[in-house]
PDB file of C-alpha atoms in Angstrom:
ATOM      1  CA  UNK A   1     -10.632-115.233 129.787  1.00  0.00           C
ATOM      2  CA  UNK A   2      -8.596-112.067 131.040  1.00  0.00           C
ATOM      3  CA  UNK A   3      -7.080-112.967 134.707  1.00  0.00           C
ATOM      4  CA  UNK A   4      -6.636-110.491 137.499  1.00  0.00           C
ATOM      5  CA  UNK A   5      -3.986-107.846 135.840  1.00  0.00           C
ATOM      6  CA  UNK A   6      -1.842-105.241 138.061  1.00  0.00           C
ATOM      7  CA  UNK A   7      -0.094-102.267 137.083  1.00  0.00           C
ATOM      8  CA  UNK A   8       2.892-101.564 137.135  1.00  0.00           C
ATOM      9  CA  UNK A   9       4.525-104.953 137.361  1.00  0.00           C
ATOM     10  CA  UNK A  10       7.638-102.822 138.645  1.00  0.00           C
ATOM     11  CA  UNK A  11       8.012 -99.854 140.382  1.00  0.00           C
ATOM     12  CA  UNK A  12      10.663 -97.926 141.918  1.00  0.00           C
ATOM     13  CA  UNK A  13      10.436 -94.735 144.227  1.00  0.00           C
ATOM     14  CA  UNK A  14      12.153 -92.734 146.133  1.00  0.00           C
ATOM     15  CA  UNK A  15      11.787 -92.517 150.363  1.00  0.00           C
ATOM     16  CA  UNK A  16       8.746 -90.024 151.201  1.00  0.00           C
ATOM     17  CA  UNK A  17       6.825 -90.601 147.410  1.00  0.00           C
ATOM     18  CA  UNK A  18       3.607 -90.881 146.637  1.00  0.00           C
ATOM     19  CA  UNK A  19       3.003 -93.760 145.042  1.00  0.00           C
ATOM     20  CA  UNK A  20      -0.289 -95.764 143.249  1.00  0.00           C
ATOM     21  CA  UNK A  21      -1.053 -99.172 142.534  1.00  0.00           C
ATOM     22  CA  UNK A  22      -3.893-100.389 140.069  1.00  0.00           C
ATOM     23  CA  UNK A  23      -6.135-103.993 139.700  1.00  0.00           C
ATOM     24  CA  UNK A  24      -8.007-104.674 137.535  1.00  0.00           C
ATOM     25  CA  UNK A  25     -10.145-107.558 138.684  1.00  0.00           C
ATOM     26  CA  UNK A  26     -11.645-110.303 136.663  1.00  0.00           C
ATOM     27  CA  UNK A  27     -14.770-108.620 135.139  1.00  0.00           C
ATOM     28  CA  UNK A  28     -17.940-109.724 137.735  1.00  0.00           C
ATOM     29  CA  UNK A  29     -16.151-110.815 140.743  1.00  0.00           C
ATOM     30  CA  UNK A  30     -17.470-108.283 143.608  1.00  0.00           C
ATOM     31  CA  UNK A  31     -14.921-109.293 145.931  1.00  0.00           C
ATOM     32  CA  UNK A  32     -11.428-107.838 145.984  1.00  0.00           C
ATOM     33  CA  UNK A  33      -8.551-108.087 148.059  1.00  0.00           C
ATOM     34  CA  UNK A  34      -5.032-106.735 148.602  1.00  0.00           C
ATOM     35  CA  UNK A  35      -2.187-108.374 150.156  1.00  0.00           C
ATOM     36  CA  UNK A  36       1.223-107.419 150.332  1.00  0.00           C
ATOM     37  CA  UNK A  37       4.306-110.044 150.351  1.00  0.00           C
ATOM     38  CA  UNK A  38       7.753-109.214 151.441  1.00  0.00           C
ATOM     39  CA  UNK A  39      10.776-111.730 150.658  1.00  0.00           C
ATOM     40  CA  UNK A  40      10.997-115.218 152.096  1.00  0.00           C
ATOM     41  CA  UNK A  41       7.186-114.692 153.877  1.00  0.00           C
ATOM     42  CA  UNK A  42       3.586-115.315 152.701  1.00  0.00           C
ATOM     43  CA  UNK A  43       1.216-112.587 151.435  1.00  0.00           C
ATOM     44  CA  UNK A  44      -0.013-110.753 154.092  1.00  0.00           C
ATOM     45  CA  UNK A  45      -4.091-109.343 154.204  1.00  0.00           C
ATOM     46  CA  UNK A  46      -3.992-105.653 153.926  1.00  0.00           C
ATOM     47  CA  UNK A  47      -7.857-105.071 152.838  1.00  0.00           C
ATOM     48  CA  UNK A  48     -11.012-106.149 151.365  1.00  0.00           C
ATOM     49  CA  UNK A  49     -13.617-104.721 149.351  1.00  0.00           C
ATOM     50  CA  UNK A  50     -17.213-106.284 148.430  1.00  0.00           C
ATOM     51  CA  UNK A  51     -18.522-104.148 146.061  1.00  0.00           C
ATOM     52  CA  UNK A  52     -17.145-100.635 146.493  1.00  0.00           C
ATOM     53  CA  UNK A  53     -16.414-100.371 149.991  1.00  0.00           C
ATOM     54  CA  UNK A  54     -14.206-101.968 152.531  1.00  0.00           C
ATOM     55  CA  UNK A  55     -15.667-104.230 154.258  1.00  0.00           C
ATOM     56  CA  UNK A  56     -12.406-104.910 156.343  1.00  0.00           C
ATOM     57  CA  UNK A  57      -9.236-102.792 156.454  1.00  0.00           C
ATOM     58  CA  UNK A  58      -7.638-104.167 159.369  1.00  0.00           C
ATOM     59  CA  UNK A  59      -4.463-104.957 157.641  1.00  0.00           C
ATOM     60  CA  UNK A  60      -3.634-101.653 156.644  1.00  0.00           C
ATOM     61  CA  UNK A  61      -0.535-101.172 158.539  1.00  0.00           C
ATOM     62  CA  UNK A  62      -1.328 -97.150 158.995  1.00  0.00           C
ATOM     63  CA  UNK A  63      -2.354 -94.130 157.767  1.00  0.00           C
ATOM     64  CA  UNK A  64      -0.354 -93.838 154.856  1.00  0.00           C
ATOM     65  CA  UNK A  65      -2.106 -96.808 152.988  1.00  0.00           C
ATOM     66  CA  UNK A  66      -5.580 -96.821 151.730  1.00  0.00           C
ATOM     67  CA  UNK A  67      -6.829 -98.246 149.244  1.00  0.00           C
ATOM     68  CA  UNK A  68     -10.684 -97.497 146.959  1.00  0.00           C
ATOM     69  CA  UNK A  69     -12.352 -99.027 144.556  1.00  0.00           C
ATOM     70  CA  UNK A  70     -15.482 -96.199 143.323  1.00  0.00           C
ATOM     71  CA  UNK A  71     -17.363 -98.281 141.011  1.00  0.00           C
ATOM     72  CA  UNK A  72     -16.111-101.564 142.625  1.00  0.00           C
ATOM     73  CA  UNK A  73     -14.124-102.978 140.041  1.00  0.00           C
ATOM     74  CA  UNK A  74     -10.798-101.646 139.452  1.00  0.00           C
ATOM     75  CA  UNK A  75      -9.332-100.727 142.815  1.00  0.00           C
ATOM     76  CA  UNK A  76      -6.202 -98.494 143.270  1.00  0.00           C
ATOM     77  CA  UNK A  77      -3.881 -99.107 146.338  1.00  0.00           C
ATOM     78  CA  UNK A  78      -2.243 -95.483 147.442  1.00  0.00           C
ATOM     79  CA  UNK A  79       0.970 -95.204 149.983  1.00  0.00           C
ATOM     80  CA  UNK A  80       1.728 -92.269 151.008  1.00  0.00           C
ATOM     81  CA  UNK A  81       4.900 -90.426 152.070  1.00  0.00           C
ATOM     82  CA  UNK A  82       6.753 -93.614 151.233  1.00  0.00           C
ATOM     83  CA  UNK A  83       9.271 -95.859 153.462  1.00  0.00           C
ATOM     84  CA  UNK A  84      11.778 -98.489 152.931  1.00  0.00           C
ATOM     85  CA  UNK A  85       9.928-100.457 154.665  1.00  0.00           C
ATOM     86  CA  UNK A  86       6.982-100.696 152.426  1.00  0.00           C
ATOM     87  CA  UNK A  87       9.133-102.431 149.433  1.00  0.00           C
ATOM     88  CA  UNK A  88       7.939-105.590 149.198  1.00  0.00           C
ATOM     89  CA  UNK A  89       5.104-107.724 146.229  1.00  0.00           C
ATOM     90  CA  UNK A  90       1.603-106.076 146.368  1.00  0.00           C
ATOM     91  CA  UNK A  91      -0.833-108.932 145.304  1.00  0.00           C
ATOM     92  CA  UNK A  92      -4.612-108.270 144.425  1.00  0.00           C
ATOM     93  CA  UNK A  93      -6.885-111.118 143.969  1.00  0.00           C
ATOM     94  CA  UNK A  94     -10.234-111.182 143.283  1.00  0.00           C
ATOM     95  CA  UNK A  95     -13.284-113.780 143.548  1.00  0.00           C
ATOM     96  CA  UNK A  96     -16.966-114.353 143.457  1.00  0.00           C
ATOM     97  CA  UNK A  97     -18.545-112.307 146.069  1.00  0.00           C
ATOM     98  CA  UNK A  98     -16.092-113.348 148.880  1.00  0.00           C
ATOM     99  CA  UNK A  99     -17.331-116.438 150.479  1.00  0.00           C
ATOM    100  CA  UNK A 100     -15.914-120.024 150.022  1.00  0.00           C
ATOM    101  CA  UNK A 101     -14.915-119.086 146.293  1.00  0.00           C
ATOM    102  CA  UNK A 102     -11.571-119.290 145.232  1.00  0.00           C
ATOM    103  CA  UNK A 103      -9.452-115.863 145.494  1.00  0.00           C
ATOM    104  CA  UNK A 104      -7.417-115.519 141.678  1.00  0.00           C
ATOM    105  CA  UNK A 105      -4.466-113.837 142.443  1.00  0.00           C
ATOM    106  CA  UNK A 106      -2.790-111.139 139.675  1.00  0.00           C
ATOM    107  CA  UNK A 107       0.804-111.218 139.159  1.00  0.00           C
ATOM    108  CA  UNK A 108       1.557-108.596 141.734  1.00  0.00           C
ATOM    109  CA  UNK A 109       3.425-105.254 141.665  1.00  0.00           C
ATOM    110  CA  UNK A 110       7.377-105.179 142.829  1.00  0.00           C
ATOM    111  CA  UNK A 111       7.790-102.072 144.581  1.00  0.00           C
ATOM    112  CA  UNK A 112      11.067-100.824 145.401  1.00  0.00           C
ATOM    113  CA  UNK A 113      11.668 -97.629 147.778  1.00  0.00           C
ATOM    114  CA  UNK A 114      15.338 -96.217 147.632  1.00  0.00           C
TER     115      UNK A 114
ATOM    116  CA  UNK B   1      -8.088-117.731 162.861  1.00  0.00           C
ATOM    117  CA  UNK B   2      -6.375-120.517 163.284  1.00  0.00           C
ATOM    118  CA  UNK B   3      -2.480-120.926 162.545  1.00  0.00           C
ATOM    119  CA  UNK B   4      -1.236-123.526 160.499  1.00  0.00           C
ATOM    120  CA  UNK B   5       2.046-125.059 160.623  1.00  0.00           C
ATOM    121  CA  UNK B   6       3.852-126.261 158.133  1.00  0.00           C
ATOM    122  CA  UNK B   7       7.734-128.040 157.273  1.00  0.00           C
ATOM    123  CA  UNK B   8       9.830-125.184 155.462  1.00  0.00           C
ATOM    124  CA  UNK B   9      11.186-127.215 152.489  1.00  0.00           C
ATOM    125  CA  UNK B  10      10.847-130.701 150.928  1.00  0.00           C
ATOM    126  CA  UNK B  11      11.940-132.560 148.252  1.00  0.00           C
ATOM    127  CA  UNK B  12      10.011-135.233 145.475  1.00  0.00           C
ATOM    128  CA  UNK B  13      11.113-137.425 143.331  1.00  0.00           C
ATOM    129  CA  UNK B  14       9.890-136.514 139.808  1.00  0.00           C
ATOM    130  CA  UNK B  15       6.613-139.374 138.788  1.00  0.00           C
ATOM    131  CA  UNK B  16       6.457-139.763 142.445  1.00  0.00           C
ATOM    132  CA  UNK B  17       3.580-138.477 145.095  1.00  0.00           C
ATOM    133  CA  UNK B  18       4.134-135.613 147.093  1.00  0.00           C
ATOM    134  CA  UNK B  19       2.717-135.576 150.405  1.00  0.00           C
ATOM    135  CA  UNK B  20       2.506-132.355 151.915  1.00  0.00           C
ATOM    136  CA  UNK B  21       1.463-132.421 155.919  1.00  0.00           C
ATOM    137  CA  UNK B  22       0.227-129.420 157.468  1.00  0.00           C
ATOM    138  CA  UNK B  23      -0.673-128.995 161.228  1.00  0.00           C
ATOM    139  CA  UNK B  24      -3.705-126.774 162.491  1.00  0.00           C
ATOM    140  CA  UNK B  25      -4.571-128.146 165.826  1.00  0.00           C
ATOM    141  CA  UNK B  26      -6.487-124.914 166.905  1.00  0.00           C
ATOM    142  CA  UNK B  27      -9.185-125.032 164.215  1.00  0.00           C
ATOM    143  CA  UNK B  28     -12.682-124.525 164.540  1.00  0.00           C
ATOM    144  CA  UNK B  29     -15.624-126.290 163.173  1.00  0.00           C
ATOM    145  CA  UNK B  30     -16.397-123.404 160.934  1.00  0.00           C
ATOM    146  CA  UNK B  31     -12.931-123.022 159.779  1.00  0.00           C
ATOM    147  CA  UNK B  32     -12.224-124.615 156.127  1.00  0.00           C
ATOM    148  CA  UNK B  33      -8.944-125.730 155.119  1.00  0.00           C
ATOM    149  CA  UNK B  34      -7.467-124.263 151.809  1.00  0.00           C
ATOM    150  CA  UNK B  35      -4.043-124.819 149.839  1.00  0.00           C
ATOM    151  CA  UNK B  36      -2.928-122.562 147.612  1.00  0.00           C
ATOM    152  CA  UNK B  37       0.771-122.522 145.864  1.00  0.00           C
ATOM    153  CA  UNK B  38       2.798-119.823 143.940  1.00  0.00           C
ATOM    154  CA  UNK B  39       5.491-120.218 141.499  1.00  0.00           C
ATOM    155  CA  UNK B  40       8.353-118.236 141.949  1.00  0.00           C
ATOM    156  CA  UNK B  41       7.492-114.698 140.678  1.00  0.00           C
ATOM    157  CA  UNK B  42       3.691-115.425 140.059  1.00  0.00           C
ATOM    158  CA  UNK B  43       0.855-115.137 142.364  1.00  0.00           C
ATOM    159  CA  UNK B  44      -0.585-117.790 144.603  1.00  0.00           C
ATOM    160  CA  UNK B  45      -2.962-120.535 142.732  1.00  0.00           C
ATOM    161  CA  UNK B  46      -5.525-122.095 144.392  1.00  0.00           C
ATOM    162  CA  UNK B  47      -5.318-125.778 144.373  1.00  0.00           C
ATOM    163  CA  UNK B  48      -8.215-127.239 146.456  1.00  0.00           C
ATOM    164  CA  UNK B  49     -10.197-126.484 149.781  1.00  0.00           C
ATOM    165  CA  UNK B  50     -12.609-128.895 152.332  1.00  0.00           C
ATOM    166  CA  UNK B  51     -14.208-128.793 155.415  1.00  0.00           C
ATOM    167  CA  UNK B  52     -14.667-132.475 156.963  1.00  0.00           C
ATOM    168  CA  UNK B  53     -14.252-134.916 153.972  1.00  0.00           C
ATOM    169  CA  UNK B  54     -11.505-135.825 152.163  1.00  0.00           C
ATOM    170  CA  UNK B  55     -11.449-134.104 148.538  1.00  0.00           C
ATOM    171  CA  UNK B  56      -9.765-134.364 145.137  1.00  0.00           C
ATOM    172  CA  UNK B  57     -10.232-132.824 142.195  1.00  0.00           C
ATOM    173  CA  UNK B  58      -7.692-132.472 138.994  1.00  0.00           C
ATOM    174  CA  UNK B  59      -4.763-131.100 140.217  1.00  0.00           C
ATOM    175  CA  UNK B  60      -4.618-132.838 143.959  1.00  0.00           C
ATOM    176  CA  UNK B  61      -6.100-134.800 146.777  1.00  0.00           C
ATOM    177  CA  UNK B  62      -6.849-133.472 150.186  1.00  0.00           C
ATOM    178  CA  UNK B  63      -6.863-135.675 153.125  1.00  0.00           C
ATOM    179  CA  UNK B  64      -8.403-134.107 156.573  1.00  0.00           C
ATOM    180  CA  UNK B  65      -8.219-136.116 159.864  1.00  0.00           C
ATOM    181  CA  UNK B  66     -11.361-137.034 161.481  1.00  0.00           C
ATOM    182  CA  UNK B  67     -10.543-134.583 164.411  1.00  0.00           C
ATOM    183  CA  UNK B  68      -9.757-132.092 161.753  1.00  0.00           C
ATOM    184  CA  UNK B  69      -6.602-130.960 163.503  1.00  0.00           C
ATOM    185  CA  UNK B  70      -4.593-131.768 160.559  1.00  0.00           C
ATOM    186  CA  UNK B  71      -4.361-132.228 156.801  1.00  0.00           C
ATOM    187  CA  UNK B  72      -2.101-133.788 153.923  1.00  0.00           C
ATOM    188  CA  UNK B  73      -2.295-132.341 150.485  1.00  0.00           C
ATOM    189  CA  UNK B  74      -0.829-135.121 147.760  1.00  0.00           C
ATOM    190  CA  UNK B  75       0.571-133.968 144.521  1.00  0.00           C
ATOM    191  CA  UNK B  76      -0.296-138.026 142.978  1.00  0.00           C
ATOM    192  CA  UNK B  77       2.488-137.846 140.285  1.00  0.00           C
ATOM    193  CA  UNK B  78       4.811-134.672 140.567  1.00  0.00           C
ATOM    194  CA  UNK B  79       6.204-133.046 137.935  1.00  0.00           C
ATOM    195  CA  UNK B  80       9.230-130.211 137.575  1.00  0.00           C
ATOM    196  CA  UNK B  81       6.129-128.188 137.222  1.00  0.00           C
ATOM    197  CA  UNK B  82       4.708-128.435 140.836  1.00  0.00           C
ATOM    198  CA  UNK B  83       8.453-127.276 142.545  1.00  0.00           C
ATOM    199  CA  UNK B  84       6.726-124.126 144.207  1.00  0.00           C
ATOM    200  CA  UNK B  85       5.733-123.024 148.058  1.00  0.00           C
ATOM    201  CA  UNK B  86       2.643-124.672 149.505  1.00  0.00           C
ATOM    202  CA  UNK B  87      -0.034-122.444 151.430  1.00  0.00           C
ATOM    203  CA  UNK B  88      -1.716-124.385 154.081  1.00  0.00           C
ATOM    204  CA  UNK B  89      -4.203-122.035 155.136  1.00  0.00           C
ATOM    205  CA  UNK B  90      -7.444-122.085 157.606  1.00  0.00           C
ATOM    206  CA  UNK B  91     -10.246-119.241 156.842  1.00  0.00           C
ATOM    207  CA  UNK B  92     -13.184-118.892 158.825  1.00  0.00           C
ATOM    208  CA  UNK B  93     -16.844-119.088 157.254  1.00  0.00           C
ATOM    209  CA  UNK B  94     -18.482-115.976 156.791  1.00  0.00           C
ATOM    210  CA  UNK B  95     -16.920-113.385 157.623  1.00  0.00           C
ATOM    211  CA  UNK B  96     -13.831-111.243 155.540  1.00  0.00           C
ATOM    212  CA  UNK B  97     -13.109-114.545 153.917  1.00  0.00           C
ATOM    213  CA  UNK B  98      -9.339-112.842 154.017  1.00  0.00           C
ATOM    214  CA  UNK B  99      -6.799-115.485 154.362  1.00  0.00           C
ATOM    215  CA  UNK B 100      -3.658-116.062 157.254  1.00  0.00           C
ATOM    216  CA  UNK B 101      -0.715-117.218 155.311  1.00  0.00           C
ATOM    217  CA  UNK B 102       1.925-118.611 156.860  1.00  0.00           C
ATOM    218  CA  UNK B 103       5.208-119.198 155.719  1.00  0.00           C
ATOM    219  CA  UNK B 104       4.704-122.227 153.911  1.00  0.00           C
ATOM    220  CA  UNK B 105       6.546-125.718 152.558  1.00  0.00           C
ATOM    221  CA  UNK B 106       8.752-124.870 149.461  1.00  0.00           C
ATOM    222  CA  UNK B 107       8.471-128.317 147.913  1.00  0.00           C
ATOM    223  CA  UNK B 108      10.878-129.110 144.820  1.00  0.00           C
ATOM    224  CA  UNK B 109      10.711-132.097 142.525  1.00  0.00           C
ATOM    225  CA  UNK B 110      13.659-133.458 141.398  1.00  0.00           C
ATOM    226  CA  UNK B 111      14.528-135.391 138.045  1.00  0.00           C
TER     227      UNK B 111
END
């Protein structure tokens, strides 16, 4: 079956963009996470949904990331006002109503800010 | 959550086991121990998880010590296949269920 997909696998900005990330989960898993991954480090917890809200969100780094997912499946990841800072691998994974069940990571989105 | 330590790189002989040691001498009794790995360019793939007992399934075999403060994940025959970083991780029960990754052990088998 279908695996977690992201779009886009690539994208490129410029400094102070808005930009938008999608996942699309694999279908029935209520849990869903975002992580982001910057080079030479592990992925790093941003949020998690159950459902369609965010159960935890204490990885957001501020105010210019926030992520929703309305009918808690796909989930879109926005970054506002964009920095260099922020270019790094944005991973979603998704699993089985949270718990011990494996998270299935997607492939990621590269995002590059100029 | 507790942190995990881990060596940065290691190598394997190709047919041979790799034994991948991973330190988490802060964990709690609630805390289960999970390894993941990712391929360069691909997301992280789970490989196995336990509590207290040992475990193996298909892919791997996870030893825990009996005070739990540290674990060995062995790759029984490795293949070019399984060069990739190693995730230790510790995740509490209940909870987020979000995982702490560290920086992990970027294991590579050699022919």
């Amino acid at each position: 079956g279908a695996g977690v997909s992201q779009t886009p696998s690539n994208k490129v900005t410029e400094k102070g963009k808005y930009v938008e990330l999608r996942c699309d989960p694999i279908s029935g898993h209520t849990a869903l996470y975002w992580y982001r991954q910057s080079l030479g480090q592990g992925p790093e917890f941003l949020i998690y949904f159950q459902g369609t809200g965010a159960a935890d969100d204490s990885g957001l780094p501020n105010d210019r990331f926030f992520a929703v997912r309305p009918e808690g499946s796909v989930s879109t990841l926005k970054i506002q006002r964009t920095e260099r800072g922020d270019s790094a691998v944005y991973l979603c994974a998704s699993s089985l109503q949270g718990g011990d069940n494996e998270q299935f990571f997607g492939p990621g989105t590269r995002l590059t800010v100029l | 959550d507790a942190k995990t330590t881990q060596p940065t790189s290691m190598d394997c002989a190709e047919g041979r086991a790799a034994n991948l040691p991973c330190n988490h001498s802060t964990i709690s009794g609630n805390e289960y121990v999970y390894w993941y790995r990712q391929i360069h360019s691909q997301g992280p793939q789970y490989i196995i998880h336990g509590l207290k007992n040992n475990e193996t399934n298909e892919m791997a075999s996870l030893i825990i010590t009996e005070d739990r403060k540290s674990s060995t994940l062995i790759l029984p025959h490795a293949t070019l296949r399984d060069t990739a970083v190693y995730y230790c991780i510790v995740r509490v029960a209940g909870g987020t269920y979000k995982y702490i990754f560290g920086t992990g052990t970027r294991l590579k088998v050699l022919a």
